[in-house]
PDB file of C-alpha atoms in Angstrom:
ATOM      1  CA  TRP S 985       2.104  25.207  -7.226  1.00  0.00           C
ATOM      2  CA  MET S 986       1.950  22.004  -9.318  1.00  0.00           C
ATOM      3  CA  MET S 987       3.807  18.663  -8.754  1.00  0.00           C
ATOM      4  CA  GLY S 988       6.658  17.683 -10.781  1.00  0.00           C
ATOM      5  CA  LYS S 989       6.109  15.534 -14.011  1.00  0.00           C
ATOM      6  CA  MET S 990       5.422  12.096 -13.152  1.00  0.00           C
ATOM      7  CA  GLU S 991       4.294   8.954 -15.191  1.00  0.00           C
ATOM      8  CA  ARG S 992       1.397   7.885 -12.953  1.00  0.00           C
ATOM      9  CA  LEU S 993       0.815   8.653  -9.309  1.00  0.00           C
ATOM     10  CA  VAL S 994      -1.797   6.602  -7.378  1.00  0.00           C
ATOM     11  CA  VAL S 995      -2.911   7.854  -4.132  1.00  0.00           C
ATOM     12  CA  GLY S 996      -4.868   5.672  -1.690  1.00  0.00           C
ATOM     13  CA  CYS S 997      -5.294   4.778   1.983  1.00  0.00           C
ATOM     14  CA  CYS S 998      -4.558   1.682   4.170  1.00  0.00           C
ATOM     15  CA  GLY S 999      -8.160   0.613   4.748  1.00  0.00           C
ATOM     16  CA  TRP S1000     -11.643   2.260   4.152  1.00  0.00           C
ATOM     17  CA  GLY S1001     -13.404   1.216   7.599  1.00  0.00           C
ATOM     18  CA  GLY S1002     -12.373   4.584   9.326  1.00  0.00           C
ATOM     19  CA  LEU S1003     -13.522   6.768   6.467  1.00  0.00           C
ATOM     20  CA  ASN S1004     -15.838   9.469   7.964  1.00  0.00           C
ATOM     21  CA  PRO S1005     -18.310  10.800   5.312  1.00  0.00           C
ATOM     22  CA  LYS S1006     -18.719  14.052   7.419  1.00  0.00           C
ATOM     23  CA  ASP S1007     -14.945  14.866   6.733  1.00  0.00           C
ATOM     24  CA  PHE S1008     -15.860  15.087   3.020  1.00  0.00           C
ATOM     25  CA  GLY S1009     -19.189  16.999   3.520  1.00  0.00           C
ATOM     26  CA  ILE S1010     -21.194  13.916   2.390  1.00  0.00           C
ATOM     27  CA  GLU S1011     -24.825  13.564   3.744  1.00  0.00           C
ATOM     28  CA  GLY S1012     -26.971  10.556   3.343  1.00  0.00           C
ATOM     29  CA  TRP S1013     -24.078   8.315   1.631  1.00  0.00           C
ATOM     30  CA  LYS S1014     -26.195   5.067   2.513  1.00  0.00           C
ATOM     31  CA  GLU S1015     -28.818   6.264   0.157  1.00  0.00           C
ATOM     32  CA  LYS S1016     -26.354   6.476  -2.753  1.00  0.00           C
ATOM     33  CA  PHE S1017     -23.800   3.690  -2.022  1.00  0.00           C
ATOM     34  CA  PRO S1018     -24.230   0.198  -0.948  1.00  0.00           C
ATOM     35  CA  SER S1019     -21.103   0.174   1.296  1.00  0.00           C
ATOM     36  CA  LYS S1020     -18.413   2.164   2.980  1.00  0.00           C
ATOM     37  CA  LEU S1021     -16.160   0.664   0.187  1.00  0.00           C
ATOM     38  CA  ALA S1022     -18.252   1.791  -2.505  1.00  0.00           C
ATOM     39  CA  LEU S1023     -18.151   5.362  -1.282  1.00  0.00           C
ATOM     40  CA  TYR S1024     -14.515   5.086  -0.730  1.00  0.00           C
ATOM     41  CA  SER S1025     -14.087   4.062  -4.413  1.00  0.00           C
ATOM     42  CA  ALA S1026     -16.017   7.235  -5.374  1.00  0.00           C
ATOM     43  CA  LEU S1027     -13.222   9.238  -3.658  1.00  0.00           C
ATOM     44  CA  PHE S1028      -9.913   7.542  -4.128  1.00  0.00           C
ATOM     45  CA  PRO S1029      -8.521   5.157  -7.041  1.00  0.00           C
ATOM     46  CA  CYS S1030      -6.775   2.668  -4.663  1.00  0.00           C
ATOM     47  CA  VAL S1031      -6.919   0.804  -1.414  1.00  0.00           C
ATOM     48  CA  GLU S1032      -4.354  -1.180   0.401  1.00  0.00           C
ATOM     49  CA  VAL S1033      -6.234  -3.819   2.052  1.00  0.00           C
ATOM     50  CA  ASN S1034      -4.954  -4.158   5.611  1.00  0.00           C
ATOM     51  CA  GLN S1035      -7.352  -6.888   7.294  1.00  0.00           C
ATOM     52  CA  THR S1036      -5.710  -9.486   5.153  1.00  0.00           C
ATOM     53  CA  PHE S1037      -2.758  -9.263   7.448  1.00  0.00           C
ATOM     54  CA  TYR S1038      -4.807 -10.704  10.292  1.00  0.00           C
ATOM     55  CA  ARG S1039      -7.254 -12.686   8.274  1.00  0.00           C
ATOM     56  CA  LEU S1040      -7.912 -13.475   4.645  1.00  0.00           C
ATOM     57  CA  PRO S1041     -11.645 -13.065   3.644  1.00  0.00           C
ATOM     58  CA  GLN S1042     -13.551 -15.498   1.915  1.00  0.00           C
ATOM     59  CA  LEU S1043     -13.203 -15.474  -1.932  1.00  0.00           C
ATOM     60  CA  ARG S1044     -17.016 -14.551  -2.374  1.00  0.00           C
ATOM     61  CA  THR S1045     -16.397 -11.394   0.071  1.00  0.00           C
ATOM     62  CA  ALA S1046     -13.379 -10.289  -1.939  1.00  0.00           C
ATOM     63  CA  GLU S1047     -15.419 -10.832  -5.263  1.00  0.00           C
ATOM     64  CA  ARG S1048     -18.124  -8.705  -3.775  1.00  0.00           C
ATOM     65  CA  TRP S1049     -15.617  -5.919  -2.626  1.00  0.00           C
ATOM     66  CA  LEU S1050     -14.270  -5.807  -6.228  1.00  0.00           C
ATOM     67  CA  GLU S1051     -17.781  -5.820  -7.738  1.00  0.00           C
ATOM     68  CA  GLU S1052     -18.838  -2.941  -5.142  1.00  0.00           C
ATOM     69  CA  ALA S1053     -15.605  -0.936  -5.984  1.00  0.00           C
ATOM     70  CA  ARG S1054     -15.599  -1.164  -9.706  1.00  0.00           C
ATOM     71  CA  SER S1055     -19.168  -0.407 -10.031  1.00  0.00           C
ATOM     72  CA  VAL S1056     -18.416   2.928  -8.818  1.00  0.00           C
ATOM     73  CA  ARG S1057     -14.905   3.465 -10.297  1.00  0.00           C
ATOM     74  CA  GLU S1058     -14.182   1.082 -13.261  1.00  0.00           C
ATOM     75  CA  ASP S1059     -10.374   1.097 -12.908  1.00  0.00           C
ATOM     76  CA  PHE S1060     -10.402   0.839  -9.047  1.00  0.00           C
ATOM     77  CA  GLU S1061      -7.437  -0.904  -7.583  1.00  0.00           C
ATOM     78  CA  PHE S1062      -6.696  -3.046  -4.641  1.00  0.00           C
ATOM     79  CA  THR S1063      -3.308  -3.802  -3.227  1.00  0.00           C
ATOM     80  CA  LEU S1064      -3.030  -6.501  -0.599  1.00  0.00           C
ATOM     81  CA  LYS S1065      -0.858  -6.694   2.638  1.00  0.00           C
ATOM     82  CA  VAL S1066      -0.086 -10.603   3.081  1.00  0.00           C
ATOM     83  CA  PRO S1067      -1.047 -12.703   6.353  1.00  0.00           C
ATOM     84  CA  GLN S1068       1.124 -12.221   9.364  1.00  0.00           C
ATOM     85  CA  THR S1069       1.547 -15.907   9.334  1.00  0.00           C
ATOM     86  CA  ILE S1070       4.226 -15.447   6.597  1.00  0.00           C
ATOM     87  CA  THR S1071       5.955 -12.331   7.809  1.00  0.00           C
ATOM     88  CA  HIS S1072       5.514 -12.363  11.659  1.00  0.00           C
ATOM     89  CA  LYS S1073       4.816 -15.828  12.859  1.00  0.00           C
ATOM     90  CA  ASP S1074       6.504 -18.022  10.696  1.00  0.00           C
ATOM     91  CA  LYS S1075       8.863 -15.606   9.468  1.00  0.00           C
ATOM     92  CA  PHE S1076       9.200 -17.153   5.867  1.00  0.00           C
ATOM     93  CA  ARG S1077      10.577 -20.376   7.192  1.00  0.00           C
ATOM     94  CA  THR S1078       8.336 -23.250   6.569  1.00  0.00           C
ATOM     95  CA  GLU S1079       5.571 -24.657   4.352  1.00  0.00           C
ATOM     96  CA  ALA S1080       3.156 -22.719   6.456  1.00  0.00           C
ATOM     97  CA  SER S1081       4.301 -19.391   4.923  1.00  0.00           C
ATOM     98  CA  LEU S1082       4.125 -21.174   1.296  1.00  0.00           C
ATOM     99  CA  GLU S1083       0.597 -22.293   2.217  1.00  0.00           C
ATOM    100  CA  ALA S1084      -0.401 -18.811   3.448  1.00  0.00           C
ATOM    101  CA  TYR S1085       0.998 -17.411   0.423  1.00  0.00           C
ATOM    102  CA  LYS S1086      -0.987 -19.750  -1.887  1.00  0.00           C
ATOM    103  CA  SER S1087      -4.231 -18.759  -0.274  1.00  0.00           C
ATOM    104  CA  THR S1088      -3.160 -15.064  -0.537  1.00  0.00           C
ATOM    105  CA  LEU S1089      -2.717 -15.588  -4.433  1.00  0.00           C
ATOM    106  CA  GLU S1090      -6.437 -16.774  -4.619  1.00  0.00           C
ATOM    107  CA  VAL S1091      -7.840 -13.643  -2.640  1.00  0.00           C
ATOM    108  CA  ALA S1092      -5.543 -11.322  -4.913  1.00  0.00           C
ATOM    109  CA  LYS S1093      -7.096 -13.021  -7.922  1.00  0.00           C
ATOM    110  CA  ALA S1094     -10.458 -12.294  -6.530  1.00  0.00           C
ATOM    111  CA  LEU S1095      -9.775  -8.857  -5.921  1.00  0.00           C
ATOM    112  CA  ASP S1096      -7.872  -8.353  -9.312  1.00  0.00           C
ATOM    113  CA  ALA S1097      -5.106  -7.023  -7.108  1.00  0.00           C
ATOM    114  CA  LYS S1098      -1.727  -6.600  -8.837  1.00  0.00           C
ATOM    115  CA  ILE S1099       0.513  -5.750  -5.699  1.00  0.00           C
ATOM    116  CA  LEU S1100       1.190  -7.683  -2.751  1.00  0.00           C
ATOM    117  CA  LEU S1101       3.047  -6.076   0.401  1.00  0.00           C
ATOM    118  CA  PHE S1102       5.117  -8.008   2.744  1.00  0.00           C
ATOM    119  CA  GLN S1103       5.792  -5.899   5.997  1.00  0.00           C
ATOM    120  CA  THR S1104       8.291  -7.612   8.269  1.00  0.00           C
ATOM    121  CA  PRO S1105       8.279  -7.037  11.997  1.00  0.00           C
ATOM    122  CA  LYS S1106      10.670  -4.989  13.708  1.00  0.00           C
ATOM    123  CA  SER S1107      12.019  -7.888  15.472  1.00  0.00           C
ATOM    124  CA  LEU S1108      13.189  -9.631  12.158  1.00  0.00           C
ATOM    125  CA  ARG S1109      16.831  -9.846  12.027  1.00  0.00           C
ATOM    126  CA  ASP S1110      19.337 -10.207   9.044  1.00  0.00           C
ATOM    127  CA  ASP S1111      19.709 -13.872   9.899  1.00  0.00           C
ATOM    128  CA  SER S1112      16.213 -14.442   8.295  1.00  0.00           C
ATOM    129  CA  LEU S1113      17.647 -13.223   5.042  1.00  0.00           C
ATOM    130  CA  PRO S1114      18.353 -16.917   3.869  1.00  0.00           C
ATOM    131  CA  ASP S1115      14.776 -17.904   4.613  1.00  0.00           C
ATOM    132  CA  MET S1116      13.412 -14.892   2.859  1.00  0.00           C
ATOM    133  CA  GLU S1117      15.609 -15.681  -0.127  1.00  0.00           C
ATOM    134  CA  ARG S1118      14.510 -19.146  -0.139  1.00  0.00           C
ATOM    135  CA  PHE S1119      10.816 -18.473   0.222  1.00  0.00           C
ATOM    136  CA  PHE S1120      11.080 -15.631  -2.569  1.00  0.00           C
ATOM    137  CA  SER S1121      12.734 -17.826  -4.811  1.00  0.00           C
ATOM    138  CA  ARG S1122      10.276 -20.589  -4.611  1.00  0.00           C
ATOM    139  CA  ILE S1123       6.742 -18.889  -4.918  1.00  0.00           C
ATOM    140  CA  GLU S1124       4.822 -18.384  -7.940  1.00  0.00           C
ATOM    141  CA  ARG S1125       4.526 -14.734  -8.923  1.00  0.00           C
ATOM    142  CA  LYS S1126       1.824 -14.979 -11.400  1.00  0.00           C
ATOM    143  CA  GLY S1127       2.453 -11.767 -12.908  1.00  0.00           C
ATOM    144  CA  LEU S1128       2.113  -9.890  -9.501  1.00  0.00           C
ATOM    145  CA  THR S1129       4.586  -7.109  -8.112  1.00  0.00           C
ATOM    146  CA  LEU S1130       5.913  -8.074  -4.604  1.00  0.00           C
ATOM    147  CA  VAL S1131       6.612  -5.208  -2.372  1.00  0.00           C
ATOM    148  CA  LEU S1132       8.911  -5.616   0.804  1.00  0.00           C
ATOM    149  CA  GLU S1133       8.553  -3.109   3.768  1.00  0.00           C
ATOM    150  CA  PRO S1134      11.582  -4.240   5.424  1.00  0.00           C
ATOM    151  CA  ARG S1135      11.396  -3.339   9.191  1.00  0.00           C
ATOM    152  CA  GLY S1136      14.152  -4.989  11.398  1.00  0.00           C
ATOM    153  CA  LEU S1137      16.520  -5.869   8.594  1.00  0.00           C
ATOM    154  CA  SER S1138      19.462  -3.775   7.745  1.00  0.00           C
ATOM    155  CA  LYS S1139      18.788  -1.434   4.997  1.00  0.00           C
ATOM    156  CA  GLU S1140      21.729  -2.501   2.704  1.00  0.00           C
ATOM    157  CA  ASN S1141      20.929  -6.099   3.046  1.00  0.00           C
ATOM    158  CA  ALA S1142      17.030  -5.453   2.234  1.00  0.00           C
ATOM    159  CA  LEU S1143      17.945  -3.323  -0.646  1.00  0.00           C
ATOM    160  CA  SER S1144      20.154  -6.173  -2.050  1.00  0.00           C
ATOM    161  CA  LEU S1145      17.702  -8.816  -1.327  1.00  0.00           C
ATOM    162  CA  CYS S1146      15.265  -6.667  -3.347  1.00  0.00           C
ATOM    163  CA  GLU S1147      17.609  -6.264  -6.069  1.00  0.00           C
ATOM    164  CA  ARG S1148      18.224 -10.103  -6.305  1.00  0.00           C
ATOM    165  CA  LEU S1149      14.783 -11.137  -6.110  1.00  0.00           C
ATOM    166  CA  GLY S1150      12.916  -8.500  -8.078  1.00  0.00           C
ATOM    167  CA  LEU S1151      11.095  -7.233  -5.098  1.00  0.00           C
ATOM    168  CA  ILE S1152      10.104  -3.520  -4.781  1.00  0.00           C
ATOM    169  CA  PHE S1153      11.727  -1.946  -1.581  1.00  0.00           C
ATOM    170  CA  CYS S1154       8.851  -0.077   0.417  1.00  0.00           C
ATOM    171  CA  PHE S1155       9.782   2.849   2.792  1.00  0.00           C
ATOM    172  CA  ASP S1156       8.380   6.175   4.047  1.00  0.00           C
ATOM    173  CA  PRO S1157      10.027   8.947   2.548  1.00  0.00           C
ATOM    174  CA  PHE S1158       9.680  11.362   5.544  1.00  0.00           C
ATOM    175  CA  ALA S1159      11.801   8.790   7.377  1.00  0.00           C
ATOM    176  CA  GLN S1160      14.136   7.703   4.732  1.00  0.00           C
ATOM    177  CA  ARG S1161      15.121   8.379   1.239  1.00  0.00           C
ATOM    178  CA  PRO S1162      17.023   5.226  -0.009  1.00  0.00           C
ATOM    179  CA  GLU S1163      19.646   5.684  -3.111  1.00  0.00           C
ATOM    180  CA  ASP S1164      19.492   3.459  -5.995  1.00  0.00           C
ATOM    181  CA  LEU S1165      16.081   1.778  -5.468  1.00  0.00           C
ATOM    182  CA  PRO S1166      15.565  -1.366  -7.543  1.00  0.00           C
ATOM    183  CA  GLY S1167      12.455  -1.942  -9.563  1.00  0.00           C
ATOM    184  CA  ASP S1168      10.190  -0.081 -11.983  1.00  0.00           C
ATOM    185  CA  LEU S1169       7.514   1.087  -9.408  1.00  0.00           C
ATOM    186  CA  LEU S1170       7.777   3.227  -6.295  1.00  0.00           C
ATOM    187  CA  TYR S1171       5.547   2.182  -3.352  1.00  0.00           C
ATOM    188  CA  VAL S1172       5.562   4.358  -0.157  1.00  0.00           C
ATOM    189  CA  ARG S1173       3.431   4.188   2.883  1.00  0.00           C
ATOM    190  CA  LEU S1174       3.367   7.134   5.163  1.00  0.00           C
ATOM    191  CA  HIS S1175       2.885   6.472   8.963  1.00  0.00           C
ATOM    192  CA  GLY S1176       2.818  10.009  10.333  1.00  0.00           C
ATOM    193  CA  SER S1177       6.203   9.716  12.173  1.00  0.00           C
ATOM    194  CA  PRO S1178       8.234  11.586  11.244  1.00  0.00           C
ATOM    195  CA  PRO S1179       7.521  14.399  10.996  1.00  0.00           C
ATOM    196  CA  GLY S1180       4.833  13.837  13.965  1.00  0.00           C
ATOM    197  CA  GLU S1181       6.259  12.676  17.301  1.00  0.00           C
ATOM    198  CA  ARG S1182       3.956   9.789  17.564  1.00  0.00           C
ATOM    199  CA  MET S1183       3.517   7.078  14.964  1.00  0.00           C
ATOM    200  CA  TYR S1184       0.131   7.137  13.243  1.00  0.00           C
ATOM    201  CA  ARG S1185      -1.669   9.886  15.025  1.00  0.00           C
ATOM    202  CA  TYR S1186      -0.142  12.632  12.984  1.00  0.00           C
ATOM    203  CA  GLU S1187      -2.202  14.869  10.406  1.00  0.00           C
ATOM    204  CA  TYR S1188       0.249  15.910   7.549  1.00  0.00           C
ATOM    205  CA  LYS S1189       0.146  19.604   7.109  1.00  0.00           C
ATOM    206  CA  PRO S1190       0.069  21.375   3.695  1.00  0.00           C
ATOM    207  CA  GLU S1191       3.783  22.062   3.735  1.00  0.00           C
ATOM    208  CA  ASP S1192       4.693  18.446   4.392  1.00  0.00           C
ATOM    209  CA  LEU S1193       2.458  17.463   1.419  1.00  0.00           C
ATOM    210  CA  LYS S1194       4.223  20.203  -0.764  1.00  0.00           C
ATOM    211  CA  TRP S1195       7.480  18.572   0.067  1.00  0.00           C
ATOM    212  CA  LEU S1196       6.108  15.125  -0.738  1.00  0.00           C
ATOM    213  CA  GLY S1197       4.967  16.310  -4.009  1.00  0.00           C
ATOM    214  CA  GLU S1198       8.483  17.599  -4.751  1.00  0.00           C
ATOM    215  CA  VAL S1199      10.198  14.414  -3.601  1.00  0.00           C
ATOM    216  CA  LEU S1200       8.237  11.635  -5.264  1.00  0.00           C
ATOM    217  CA  PRO S1201       8.586  12.780  -8.830  1.00  0.00           C
ATOM    218  CA  GLU S1202      12.414  12.855  -8.403  1.00  0.00           C
ATOM    219  CA  LEU S1203      12.223   9.159  -6.729  1.00  0.00           C
ATOM    220  CA  SER S1204       9.855   8.103  -9.544  1.00  0.00           C
ATOM    221  CA  ARG S1205      12.047   9.154 -12.297  1.00  0.00           C
ATOM    222  CA  GLY S1206      12.140   6.467 -14.918  1.00  0.00           C
ATOM    223  CA  ARG S1207       9.571   4.219 -13.154  1.00  0.00           C
ATOM    224  CA  ARG S1208       6.038   3.215 -14.511  1.00  0.00           C
ATOM    225  CA  ALA S1209       4.153   4.326 -11.508  1.00  0.00           C
ATOM    226  CA  CYS S1210       4.335   5.718  -7.833  1.00  0.00           C
ATOM    227  CA  TYR S1211       1.783   4.302  -5.294  1.00  0.00           C
ATOM    228  CA  CYS S1212       1.515   6.512  -2.254  1.00  0.00           C
ATOM    229  CA  LEU S1213      -0.435   4.974   0.594  1.00  0.00           C
ATOM    230  CA  PHE S1214      -1.323   7.069   3.754  1.00  0.00           C
ATOM    231  CA  ASN S1215      -1.392   4.869   6.909  1.00  0.00           C
ATOM    232  CA  ASN S1216      -1.932   7.671   9.580  1.00  0.00           C
ATOM    233  CA  ILE S1217      -5.173   7.756  11.655  1.00  0.00           C
ATOM    234  CA  PRO S1218      -6.525  10.607   9.595  1.00  0.00           C
ATOM    235  CA  MET S1219      -5.405   8.840   6.401  1.00  0.00           C
ATOM    236  CA  HIS S1220      -8.541   9.878   4.483  1.00  0.00           C
ATOM    237  CA  ARG S1221      -8.053  13.720   5.110  1.00  0.00           C
ATOM    238  CA  SER S1222      -4.448  13.506   4.418  1.00  0.00           C
ATOM    239  CA  ALA S1223      -4.916  11.541   1.203  1.00  0.00           C
ATOM    240  CA  ARG S1224      -7.443  13.920  -0.005  1.00  0.00           C
ATOM    241  CA  LEU S1225      -5.329  17.045   0.748  1.00  0.00           C
ATOM    242  CA  PHE S1226      -2.489  15.508  -1.064  1.00  0.00           C
ATOM    243  CA  MET S1227      -4.458  14.695  -4.237  1.00  0.00           C
ATOM    244  CA  GLU S1228      -5.999  18.185  -4.081  1.00  0.00           C
ATOM    245  CA  MET S1229      -2.309  19.616  -4.220  1.00  0.00           C
ATOM    246  CA  MET S1230      -1.458  17.292  -6.904  1.00  0.00           C
ATOM    247  CA  GLY S1231      -4.432  18.079  -9.111  1.00  0.00           C
ATOM    248  CA  LEU S1232      -5.836  14.792  -8.740  1.00  0.00           C
ATOM    249  CA  TRP S1233      -8.722  15.084  -6.663  1.00  0.00           C
ATOM    250  CA  ARG S1234     -11.879  14.315  -8.801  1.00  0.00           C
ATOM    251  CA  PRO S1235     -14.436  12.691  -6.633  1.00  0.00           C
ATOM    252  CA  LEU S1236     -17.392  10.470  -8.285  1.00  0.00           C
ATOM    253  CA  LEU S1237     -20.205  11.717  -6.313  1.00  0.00           C
TER     254      LEU S1237
END
């Protein structure tokens, strides 16, 4: 069984810290790799940095990450989750959001990241839409692709906001499959529930991933790429299994 035809499928995980080398049959990785990130880069082509949601790293740290990852895989790619100051605390309202965004741009540049993810909290309501509209109209894009994972907002309003402001609508295909997605890129994040009963704990089964491999090409038709990020606790094992099924698993070990 092989996947449907796709322009470009990029599979990764939301973080590298929890990677367990034993899951991959790798012994003595510390002799071969300077860091867990370098090892991760040997296995996967992309990572979504989630620690930036809590705190932005210093620029020299971000530069070191890029160097470590690209020394192993020269086209390795970082995507970035923006700080909670913007999405959860200030909720796009004031200068605080604009300032946090400016700092995020610097980190994105240091990581050579081309995609920023804005994940809104479940507590966000549609009355925040004017603030979001104002925020996204004012900021500099610098050629970046901006992705919105709109928790809390109604789907219709979130989709039309994305359409108007040139944002990519992020979703979990196991939970929903929106029609008429705007944009030339697909960005999906897999949280484990559904199909699992509890968010994050679920380990995807081969039949789940087979279904995913059939659905993503349909959703990606006519787009330049599909980014598929695993965010369940056993994310690294799940991403590997999916890459194997899609004929993409080629570790640089």
